[in-house]
Coordinates of C-alpha atoms and ligand atoms in Angstrom, one line a residue:
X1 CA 117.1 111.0 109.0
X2 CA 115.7 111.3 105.4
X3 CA 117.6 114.7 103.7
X4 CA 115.4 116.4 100.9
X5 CA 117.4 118.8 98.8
X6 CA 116.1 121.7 97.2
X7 CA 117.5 124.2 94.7
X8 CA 114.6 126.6 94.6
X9 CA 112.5 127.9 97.6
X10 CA 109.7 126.7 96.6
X11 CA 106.7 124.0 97.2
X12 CA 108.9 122.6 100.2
X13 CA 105.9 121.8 103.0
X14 CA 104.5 119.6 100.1
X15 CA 107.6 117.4 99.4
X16 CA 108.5 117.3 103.1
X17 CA 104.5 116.4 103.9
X18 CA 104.8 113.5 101.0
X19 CA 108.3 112.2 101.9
X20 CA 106.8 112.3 105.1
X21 CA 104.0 110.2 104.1
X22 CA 106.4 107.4 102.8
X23 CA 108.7 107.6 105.5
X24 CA 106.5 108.6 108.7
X25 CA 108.6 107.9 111.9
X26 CA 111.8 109.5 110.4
X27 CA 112.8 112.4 110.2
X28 CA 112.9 114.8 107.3
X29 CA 114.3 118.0 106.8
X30 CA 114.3 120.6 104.2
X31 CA 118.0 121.4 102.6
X32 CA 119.5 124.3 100.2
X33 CA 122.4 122.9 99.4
X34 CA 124.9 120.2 100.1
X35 CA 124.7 119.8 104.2
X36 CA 127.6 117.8 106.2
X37 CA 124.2 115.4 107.7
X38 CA 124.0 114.1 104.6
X39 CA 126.8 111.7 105.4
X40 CA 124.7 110.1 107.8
X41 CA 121.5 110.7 106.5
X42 CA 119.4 107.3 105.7
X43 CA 118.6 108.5 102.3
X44 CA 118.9 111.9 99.9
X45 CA 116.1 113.4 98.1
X46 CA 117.5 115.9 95.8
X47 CA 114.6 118.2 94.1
X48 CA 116.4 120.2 91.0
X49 CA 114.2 122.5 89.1
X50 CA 116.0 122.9 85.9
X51 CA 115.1 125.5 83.5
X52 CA 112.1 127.3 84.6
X53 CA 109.9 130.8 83.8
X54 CA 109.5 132.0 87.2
X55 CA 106.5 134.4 87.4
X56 CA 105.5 133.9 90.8
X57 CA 105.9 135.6 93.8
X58 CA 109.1 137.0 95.3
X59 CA 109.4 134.2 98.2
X60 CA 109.3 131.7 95.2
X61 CA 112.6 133.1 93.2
X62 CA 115.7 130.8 92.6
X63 CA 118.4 131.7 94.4
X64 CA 121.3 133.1 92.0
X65 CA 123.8 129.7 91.8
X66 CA 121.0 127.7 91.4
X67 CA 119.4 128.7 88.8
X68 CA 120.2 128.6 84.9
X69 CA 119.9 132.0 82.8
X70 CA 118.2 130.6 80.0
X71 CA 114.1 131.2 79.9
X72 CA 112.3 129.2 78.2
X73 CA 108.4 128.1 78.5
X74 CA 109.6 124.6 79.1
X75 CA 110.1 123.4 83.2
X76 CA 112.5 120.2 83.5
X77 CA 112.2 118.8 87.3
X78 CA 114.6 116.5 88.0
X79 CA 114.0 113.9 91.2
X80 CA 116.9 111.7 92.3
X81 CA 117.3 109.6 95.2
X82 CA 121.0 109.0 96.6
X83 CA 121.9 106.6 99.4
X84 CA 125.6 106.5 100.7
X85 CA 127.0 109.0 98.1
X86 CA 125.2 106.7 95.1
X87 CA 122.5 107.7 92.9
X88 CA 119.3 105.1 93.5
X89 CA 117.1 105.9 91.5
X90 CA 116.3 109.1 89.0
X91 CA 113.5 110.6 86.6
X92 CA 113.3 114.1 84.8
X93 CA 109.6 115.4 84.3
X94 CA 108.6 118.2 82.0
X95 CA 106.0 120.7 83.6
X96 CA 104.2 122.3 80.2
X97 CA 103.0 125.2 82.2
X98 CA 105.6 125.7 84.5
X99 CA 104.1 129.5 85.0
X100 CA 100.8 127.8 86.5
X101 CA 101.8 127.8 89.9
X102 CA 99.2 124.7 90.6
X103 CA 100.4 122.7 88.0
X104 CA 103.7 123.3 88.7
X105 CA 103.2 121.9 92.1
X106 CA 101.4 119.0 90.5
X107 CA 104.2 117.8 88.4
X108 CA 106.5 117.9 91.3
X109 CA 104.2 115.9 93.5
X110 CA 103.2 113.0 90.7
X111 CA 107.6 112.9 90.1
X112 CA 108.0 112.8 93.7
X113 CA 105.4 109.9 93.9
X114 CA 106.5 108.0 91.5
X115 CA 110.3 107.5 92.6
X116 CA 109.5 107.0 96.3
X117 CA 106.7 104.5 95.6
X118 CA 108.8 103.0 93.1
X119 CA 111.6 102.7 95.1
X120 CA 110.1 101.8 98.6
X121 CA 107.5 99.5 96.7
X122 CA 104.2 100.8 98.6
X123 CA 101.7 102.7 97.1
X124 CA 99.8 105.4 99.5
X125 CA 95.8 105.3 99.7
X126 CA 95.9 108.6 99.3
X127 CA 98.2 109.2 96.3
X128 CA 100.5 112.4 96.1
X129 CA 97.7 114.3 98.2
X130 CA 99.0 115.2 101.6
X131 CA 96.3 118.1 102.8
X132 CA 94.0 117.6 105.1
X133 CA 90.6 118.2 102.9
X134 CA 90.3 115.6 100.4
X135 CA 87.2 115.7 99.6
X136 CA 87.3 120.0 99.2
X137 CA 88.9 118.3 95.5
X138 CA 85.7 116.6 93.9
X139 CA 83.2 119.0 96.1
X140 CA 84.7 122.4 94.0
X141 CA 84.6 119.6 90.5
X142 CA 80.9 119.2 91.2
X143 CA 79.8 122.5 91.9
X144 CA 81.5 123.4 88.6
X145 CA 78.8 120.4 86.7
X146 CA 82.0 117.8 86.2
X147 CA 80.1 114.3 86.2
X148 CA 81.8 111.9 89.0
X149 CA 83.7 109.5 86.5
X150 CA 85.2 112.8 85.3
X151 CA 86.1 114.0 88.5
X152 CA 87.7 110.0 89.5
X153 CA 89.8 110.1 86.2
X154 CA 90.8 113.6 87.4
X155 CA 91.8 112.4 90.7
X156 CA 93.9 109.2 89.7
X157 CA 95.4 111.0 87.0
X158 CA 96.6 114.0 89.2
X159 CA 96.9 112.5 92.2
X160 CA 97.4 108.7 92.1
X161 CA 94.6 108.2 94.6
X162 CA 93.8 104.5 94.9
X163 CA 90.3 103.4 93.2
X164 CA 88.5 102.9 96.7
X165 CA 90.0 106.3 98.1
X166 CA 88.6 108.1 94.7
X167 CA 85.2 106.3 95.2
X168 CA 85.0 107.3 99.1
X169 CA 86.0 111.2 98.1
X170 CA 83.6 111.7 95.8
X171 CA 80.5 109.5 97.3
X172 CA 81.1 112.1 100.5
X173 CA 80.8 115.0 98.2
X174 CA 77.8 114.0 96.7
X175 CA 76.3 113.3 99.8
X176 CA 78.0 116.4 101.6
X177 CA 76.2 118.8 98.4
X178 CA 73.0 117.1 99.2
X179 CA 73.1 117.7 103.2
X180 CA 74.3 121.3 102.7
X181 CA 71.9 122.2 100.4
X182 CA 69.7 124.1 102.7
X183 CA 72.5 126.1 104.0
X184 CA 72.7 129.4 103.5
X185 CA 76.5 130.2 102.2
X186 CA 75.9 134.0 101.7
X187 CA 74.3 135.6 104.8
X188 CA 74.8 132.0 107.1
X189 CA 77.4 131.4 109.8
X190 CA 78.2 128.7 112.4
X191 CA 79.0 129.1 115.9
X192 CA 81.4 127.3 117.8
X193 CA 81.8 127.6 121.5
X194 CA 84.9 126.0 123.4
X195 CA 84.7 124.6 126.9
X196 CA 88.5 123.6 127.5
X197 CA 88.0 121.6 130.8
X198 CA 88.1 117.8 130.9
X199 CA 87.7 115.4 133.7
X200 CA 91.2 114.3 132.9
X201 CA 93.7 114.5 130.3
X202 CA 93.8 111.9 127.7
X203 CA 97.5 110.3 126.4
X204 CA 97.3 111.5 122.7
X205 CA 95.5 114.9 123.4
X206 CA 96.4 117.6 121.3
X207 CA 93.8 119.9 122.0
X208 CA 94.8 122.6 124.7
X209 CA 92.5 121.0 127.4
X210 CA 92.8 121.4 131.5
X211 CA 91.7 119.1 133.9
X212 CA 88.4 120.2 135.3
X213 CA 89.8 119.5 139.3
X214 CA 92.6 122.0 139.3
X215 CA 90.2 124.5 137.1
X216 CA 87.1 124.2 139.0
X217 CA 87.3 127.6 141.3
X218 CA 88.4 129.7 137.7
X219 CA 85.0 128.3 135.9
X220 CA 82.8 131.1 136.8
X221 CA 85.2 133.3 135.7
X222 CA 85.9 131.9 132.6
X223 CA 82.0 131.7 132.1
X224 CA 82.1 135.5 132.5
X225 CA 84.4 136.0 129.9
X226 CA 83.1 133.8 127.7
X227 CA 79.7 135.6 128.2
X228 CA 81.2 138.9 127.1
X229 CA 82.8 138.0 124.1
X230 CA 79.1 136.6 123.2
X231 CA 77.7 139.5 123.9
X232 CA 80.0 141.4 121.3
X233 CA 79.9 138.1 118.8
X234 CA 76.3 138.2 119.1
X235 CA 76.0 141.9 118.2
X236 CA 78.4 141.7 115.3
X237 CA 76.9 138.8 113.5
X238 CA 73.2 139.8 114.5
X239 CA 72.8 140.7 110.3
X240 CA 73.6 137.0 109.5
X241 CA 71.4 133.7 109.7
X242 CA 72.7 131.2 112.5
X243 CA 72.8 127.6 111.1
X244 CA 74.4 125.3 113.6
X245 CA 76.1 125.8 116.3
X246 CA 78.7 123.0 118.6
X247 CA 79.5 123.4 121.8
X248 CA 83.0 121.7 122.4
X249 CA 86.4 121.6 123.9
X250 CA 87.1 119.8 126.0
X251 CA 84.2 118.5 127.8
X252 CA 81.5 121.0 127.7
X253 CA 79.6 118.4 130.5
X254 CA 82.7 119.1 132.9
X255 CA 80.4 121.9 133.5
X256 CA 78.2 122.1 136.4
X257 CA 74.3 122.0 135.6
X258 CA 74.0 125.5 136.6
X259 CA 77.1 126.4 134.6
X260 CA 75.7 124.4 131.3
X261 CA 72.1 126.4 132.3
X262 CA 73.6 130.0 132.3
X263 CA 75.9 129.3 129.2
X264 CA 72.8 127.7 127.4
X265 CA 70.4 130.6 128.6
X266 CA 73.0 133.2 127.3
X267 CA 73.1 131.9 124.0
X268 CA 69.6 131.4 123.7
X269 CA 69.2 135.0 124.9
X270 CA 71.6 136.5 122.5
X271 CA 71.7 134.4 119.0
X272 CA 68.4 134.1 116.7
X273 CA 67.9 130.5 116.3
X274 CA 64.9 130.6 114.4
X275 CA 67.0 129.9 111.1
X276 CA 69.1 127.6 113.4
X277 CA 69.4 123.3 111.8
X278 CA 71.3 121.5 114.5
X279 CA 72.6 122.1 118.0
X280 CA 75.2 119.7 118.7
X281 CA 76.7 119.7 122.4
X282 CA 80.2 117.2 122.4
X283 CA 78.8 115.8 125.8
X284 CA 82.4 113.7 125.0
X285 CA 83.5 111.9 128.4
X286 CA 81.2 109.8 130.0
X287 CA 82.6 110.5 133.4
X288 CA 81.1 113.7 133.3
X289 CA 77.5 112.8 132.0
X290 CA 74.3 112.8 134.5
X291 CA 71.1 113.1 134.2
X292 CA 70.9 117.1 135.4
X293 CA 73.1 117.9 132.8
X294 CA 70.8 115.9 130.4
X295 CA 67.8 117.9 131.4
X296 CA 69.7 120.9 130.7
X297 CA 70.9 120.1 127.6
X298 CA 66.8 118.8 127.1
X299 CA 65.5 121.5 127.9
X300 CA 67.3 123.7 125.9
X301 CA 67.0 122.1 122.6
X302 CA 70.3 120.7 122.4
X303 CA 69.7 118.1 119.2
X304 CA 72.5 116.5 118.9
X305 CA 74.7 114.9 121.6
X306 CA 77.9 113.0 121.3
X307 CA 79.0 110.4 123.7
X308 CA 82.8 109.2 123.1
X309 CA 83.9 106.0 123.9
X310 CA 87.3 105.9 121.8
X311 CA 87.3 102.1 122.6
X312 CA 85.3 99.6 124.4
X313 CA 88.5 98.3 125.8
X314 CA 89.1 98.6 129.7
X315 CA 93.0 98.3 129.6
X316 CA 93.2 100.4 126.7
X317 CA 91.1 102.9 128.3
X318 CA 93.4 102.5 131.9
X319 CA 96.3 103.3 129.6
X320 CA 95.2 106.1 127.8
X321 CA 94.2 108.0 131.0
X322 CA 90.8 108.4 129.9
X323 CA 90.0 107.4 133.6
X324 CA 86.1 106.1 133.2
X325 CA 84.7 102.8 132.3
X326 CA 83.4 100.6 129.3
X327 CA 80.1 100.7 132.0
X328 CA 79.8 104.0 132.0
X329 CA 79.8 104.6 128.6
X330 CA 76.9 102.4 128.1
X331 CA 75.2 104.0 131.2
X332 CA 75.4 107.4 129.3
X333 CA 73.9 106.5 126.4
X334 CA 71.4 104.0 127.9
X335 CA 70.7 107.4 130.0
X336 CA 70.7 109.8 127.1
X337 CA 68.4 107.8 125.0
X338 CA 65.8 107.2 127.9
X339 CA 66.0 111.2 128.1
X340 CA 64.8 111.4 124.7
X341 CA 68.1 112.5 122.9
X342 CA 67.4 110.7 119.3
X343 CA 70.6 111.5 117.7
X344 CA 73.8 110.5 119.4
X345 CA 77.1 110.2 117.8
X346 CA 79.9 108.2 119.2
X347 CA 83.3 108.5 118.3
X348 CA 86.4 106.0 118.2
X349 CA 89.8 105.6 118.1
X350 CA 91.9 103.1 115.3
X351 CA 95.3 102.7 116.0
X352 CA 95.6 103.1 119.7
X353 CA 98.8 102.0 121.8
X354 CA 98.6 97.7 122.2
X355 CA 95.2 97.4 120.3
X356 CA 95.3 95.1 117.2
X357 CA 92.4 94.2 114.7
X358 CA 90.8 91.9 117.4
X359 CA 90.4 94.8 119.7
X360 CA 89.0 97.3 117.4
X361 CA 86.5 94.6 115.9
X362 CA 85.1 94.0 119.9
X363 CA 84.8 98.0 120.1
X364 CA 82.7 98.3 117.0
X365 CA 80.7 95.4 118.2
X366 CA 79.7 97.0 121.4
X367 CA 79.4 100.5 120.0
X368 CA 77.2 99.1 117.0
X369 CA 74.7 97.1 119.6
X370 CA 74.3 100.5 121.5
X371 CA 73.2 101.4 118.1
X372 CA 74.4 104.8 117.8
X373 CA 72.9 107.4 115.6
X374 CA 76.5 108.3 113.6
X375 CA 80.0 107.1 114.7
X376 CA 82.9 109.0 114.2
X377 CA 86.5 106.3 113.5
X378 CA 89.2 108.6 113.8
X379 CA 93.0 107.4 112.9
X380 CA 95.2 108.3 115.8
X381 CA 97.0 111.1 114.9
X382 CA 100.3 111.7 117.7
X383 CA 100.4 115.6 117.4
X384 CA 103.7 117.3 118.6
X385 CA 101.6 118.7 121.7
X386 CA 100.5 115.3 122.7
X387 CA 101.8 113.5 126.6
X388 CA 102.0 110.6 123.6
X389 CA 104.6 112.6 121.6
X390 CA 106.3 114.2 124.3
X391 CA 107.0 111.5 126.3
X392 CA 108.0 109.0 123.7
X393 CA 111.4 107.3 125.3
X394 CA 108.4 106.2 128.1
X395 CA 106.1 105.0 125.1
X396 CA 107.9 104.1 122.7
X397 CA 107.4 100.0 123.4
X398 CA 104.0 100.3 122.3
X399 CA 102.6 99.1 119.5
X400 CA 100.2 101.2 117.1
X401 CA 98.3 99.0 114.7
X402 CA 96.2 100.6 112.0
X403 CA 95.9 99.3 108.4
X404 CA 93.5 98.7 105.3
X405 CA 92.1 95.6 106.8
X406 CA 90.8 97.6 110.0
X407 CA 89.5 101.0 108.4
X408 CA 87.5 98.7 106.0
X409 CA 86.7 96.5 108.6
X410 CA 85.2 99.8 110.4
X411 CA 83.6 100.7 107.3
X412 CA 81.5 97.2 107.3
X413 CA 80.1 97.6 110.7
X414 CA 79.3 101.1 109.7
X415 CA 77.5 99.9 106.8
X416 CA 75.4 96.9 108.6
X417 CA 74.5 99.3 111.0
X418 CA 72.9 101.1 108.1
X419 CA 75.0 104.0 108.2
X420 CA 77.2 106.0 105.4
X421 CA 80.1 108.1 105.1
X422 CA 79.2 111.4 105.5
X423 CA 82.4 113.3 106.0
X424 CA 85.9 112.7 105.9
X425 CA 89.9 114.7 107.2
X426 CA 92.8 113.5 107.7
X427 CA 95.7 115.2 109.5
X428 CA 99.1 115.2 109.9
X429 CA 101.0 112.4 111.6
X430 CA 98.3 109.9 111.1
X431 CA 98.6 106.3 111.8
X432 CA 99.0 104.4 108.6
X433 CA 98.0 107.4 106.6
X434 CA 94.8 106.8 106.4
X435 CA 92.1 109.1 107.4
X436 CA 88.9 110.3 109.7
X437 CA 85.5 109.1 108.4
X438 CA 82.0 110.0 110.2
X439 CA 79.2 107.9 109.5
X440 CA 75.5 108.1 110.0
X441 CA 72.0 106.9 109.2
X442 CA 70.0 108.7 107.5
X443 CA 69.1 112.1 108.4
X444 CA 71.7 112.2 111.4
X445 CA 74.6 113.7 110.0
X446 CA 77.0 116.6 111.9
X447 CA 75.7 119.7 109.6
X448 CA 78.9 121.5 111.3
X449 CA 81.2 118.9 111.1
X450 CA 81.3 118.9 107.4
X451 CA 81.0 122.8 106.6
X452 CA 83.6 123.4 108.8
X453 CA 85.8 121.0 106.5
X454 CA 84.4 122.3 103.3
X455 CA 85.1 125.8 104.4
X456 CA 82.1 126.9 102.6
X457 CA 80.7 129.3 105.3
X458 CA 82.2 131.2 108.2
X459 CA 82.3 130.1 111.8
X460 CA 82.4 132.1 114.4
X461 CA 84.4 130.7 117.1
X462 CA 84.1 131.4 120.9
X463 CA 86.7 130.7 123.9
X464 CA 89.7 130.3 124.7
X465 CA 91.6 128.5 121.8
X466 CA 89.1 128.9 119.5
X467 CA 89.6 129.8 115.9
X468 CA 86.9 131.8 114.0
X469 CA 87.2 131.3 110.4
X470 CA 86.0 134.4 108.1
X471 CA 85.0 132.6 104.6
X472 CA 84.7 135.9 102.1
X473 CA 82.5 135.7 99.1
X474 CA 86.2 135.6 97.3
X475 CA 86.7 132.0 98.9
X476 CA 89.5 133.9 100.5
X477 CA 89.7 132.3 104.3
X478 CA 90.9 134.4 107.1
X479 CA 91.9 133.0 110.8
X480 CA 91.1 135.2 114.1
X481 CA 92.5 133.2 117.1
X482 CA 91.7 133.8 120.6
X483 CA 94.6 132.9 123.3
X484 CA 94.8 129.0 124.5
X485 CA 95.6 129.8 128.1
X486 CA 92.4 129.9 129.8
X487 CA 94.0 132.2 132.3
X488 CA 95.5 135.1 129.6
X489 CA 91.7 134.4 127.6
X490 CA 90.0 135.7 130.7
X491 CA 92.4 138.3 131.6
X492 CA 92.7 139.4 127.9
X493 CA 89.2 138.9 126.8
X494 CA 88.9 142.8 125.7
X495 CA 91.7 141.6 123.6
X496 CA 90.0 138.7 122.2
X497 CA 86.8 140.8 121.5
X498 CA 89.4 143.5 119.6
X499 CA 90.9 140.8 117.3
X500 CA 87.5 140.0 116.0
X501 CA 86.0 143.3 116.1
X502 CA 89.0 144.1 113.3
X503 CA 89.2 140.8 111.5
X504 CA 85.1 139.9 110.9
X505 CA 85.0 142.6 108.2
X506 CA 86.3 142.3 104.9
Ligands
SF4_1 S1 88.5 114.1 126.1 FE1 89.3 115.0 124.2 S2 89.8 117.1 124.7 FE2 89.6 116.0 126.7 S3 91.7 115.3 127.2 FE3 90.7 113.7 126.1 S4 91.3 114.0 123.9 FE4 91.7 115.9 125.1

């Protein structure tokens, strides 16, 4: 265990995130004062904010032994690192505008950096920057005119990102300003529509998803409910221009073609899609792709389908639980392209149990001869929800493999399949601490896959789990969440439609 001790209540998910970050399969925990654990503890972060002029909020205010009288305009942070009872390593950094809450939180992040990369010798891709939305940085510097080497010495200055992490943030944001420059921030919206079923339940799933055989009889009547809340979603947004919307879950292809016909039919009945730039259905499993659900999805407009293979890798997929076949994945896109679907997006998996370089490099081959329209490499990420996580005495043998060499190596066959970086997250947890990067050729890009990173515009989000996000001309950002149970969504859907009839309005 890694103790991190604070004197002030303040800026404490960012050190624990960043410590974190250095120190990713330990644990670290948050400290007031002097704990008994420390004894034991692997290391001691002690945080000590010196002098200070504390304007902000009351949750932010020194507790009374901690803090010294004096006032001045001057903020000393002190960062030390102890191991068994002896002082490592220290620096004290001077915040000159210690009553600007951001750069306050800068300071303590670059002093923070420094000692730990000092003193573990590694130096993170990503710098001192542990949220989620890098690229939200160099997108809000461009829409203010900053010119991109301005925005890079910004970045490496603040944040210590590497060189090549700097480059990838701000080539994204360029490209993300060009692709949303049709979209209407104002009056537009996104929809988002959750199907939670799957045909089974992957290792490292996160997402609250049930298996489509013990769900089956409940479908209809999750259908209905789902169907009512679009009819009062529908109603209340009916002022506002529909841009994209993404069907996902889940599987939205668990569904039964008749299912997939009434929820498409109902949509089509009650949104106005005449403003409408993509339709993406997450067709996701291959397992639960044929060609009547195509057809459906055809005839309906869908434009955009994705078809997930996570690896190309039988014994990977055997462990995972993804229960389908390196066949069947081609079958579904060999299917989907003979239907006529001209922009398919595949996403992977780096860093899954027992796979090394070797393994990844043969999934990129066979993805990249299938010649995909956009691929999606996504770092595994063990969330605390995941069978991965919570079964980890049964997993913990297994090896997960994810570095430099591999993300780049990605990024090559990306490139020679003449596709860019379009968007990019990371999340917590991640393996390696790297990061989530779609690519596409030209023109084929997820619209909705980058705005609802950016958080420029709202999204309206339907089902159970799903989070609408209100984005307010203020850039304020407000959540309404519907219920992940599938059973208490339809049984409270009323609910659901009450929480958003009182939320959507400012
Ligand atoms: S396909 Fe996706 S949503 Fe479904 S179980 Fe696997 S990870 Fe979860």
């Amino acid at each position: 265990m890694i103790i991190v001790q604070l004197n002030r209540q303040i800026f404490e998910y960012d050190v624990h995130s960043l410590v974190k970050s250095f120190y990713p399969g330990e644990d670290v925990k948050i400290v007031y004062e002097t704990s008994p654990e420390e004894a034991d503890a692997q290391l001691v972060c002690r945080l000590e904010f010196l002098k200070t002029v504390s304007n902000f909020k009351s949750e932010d205010t020194l507790p009374e032994q901690a803090c010294e009288k004096e006032q001045v305009p001057t903020s000393h942070i002190r960062f030390q690192i102890r191991k068994n009872g002896k002082t490592e390593s220290e620096e004290t950094a001077v915040c000159t505008q210690p009553d600007d809450r951001k750069e306050l939180k800068n300071e303590v992040k670059r002093l923070v950096y420094r000692q730990l990369s000092s003193y573990t010798r590694q130096k993170l891709p990503w710098g001192n920057l542990t949220g989620i939305r890098p690229t939200k940085i160099p997108m809000a510097m461009l829409g203010q005119g900053y010119r991109n080497v301005e925005i890079a010495d910004y970045m490496r200055k603040t944040y210590y990102t590497s060189n090549e992490k700097t480059s990838l943030a701000i080539a994204i944001a360029n490209r993300e300003r060009h692709l949303l420059k049709d979209i209407n921030y104002q009056n537009g919206y996104s929809l988002y529509v959750g199907i939670p079923f799957c045909p089974s339940i992957c290792l490292y799933c996160s997402f609250s998803s049930s298996p489509i055989g013990i769900w089956k009889n409940q479908v209809d009547a999750y259908l209905d409910a789902l169907c009512k809340e679009i009819d009062y979603a529908s109603d209340a947004f009916a002022e506002k221009e529909l841009n994209t919307v993404y069907i996902g879950g889940g599987t939205p292809t668990t569904l039964e073609p008749d299912q997939l016909e009434r929820l498409l039919s109902k949509l089509e009945e009650r949104f106005d899609y005449s403003q409408l730039l993509e339709f993406t259905v997450e067709a996701g499993r291959p397992d639960s792709i044929t060609r009547e659900k195509l057809a459906v999805l055809r005839a309906h407009g869908i434009s955009r389908i994705s078809i997930n293979p996570q690896t190309m890798n039988q014994k990977t997929l055997d462990l995972i639980g993804r229960r389908h076949t390196v066949e069947q994945t081609k079958d579904a896109f060999h299917l989907a392209r003979e239907m006529g679907f001209d922009n398919i997006n595949m996403d992977l998996i780096v860093g899954l149990p027992g796979e090394e370089k070797a393994d990844v490099e043969h999934t990129l081959q066979e993805v990249i001869s299938l010649d995909p329209d956009s691929i999606t490499v996504h770092s595994l990420a063990v969330k605390r929800a995941s069978r991965l996580k919570m079964f980890h005495d049964e997993y913990k043998e297994m090896t997960f493999t994810n570095n430099r060499e591999i993300m780049d190596m990605a990024a090559e066959y990306a490139a020679r399949a003449g596709q860019s970086p379009y968007y990019l997250y990371r999340q917590k947890n991640m393996a390696g601490n790297f990061e989530n990067v779609g690519y596409s050729k030209e023109g084929k890009a997820g619209i909705y896959n980058i705005l609802i990173m950016e958080e420029v515009q709202s999204i309206l989000a339907l089902g159970a789990g799903a989070s609408t996000k209100m984005v307010w001309a203020s850039d304020r950002i407000e959540r309404i969440e519907n219920v992940k149970d599938i059973r208490n969504y339809i049984d409270r859907i009323d609910e659901m439609i009450e929480r958003k009839r009182s939320g959507i309005h400012e």
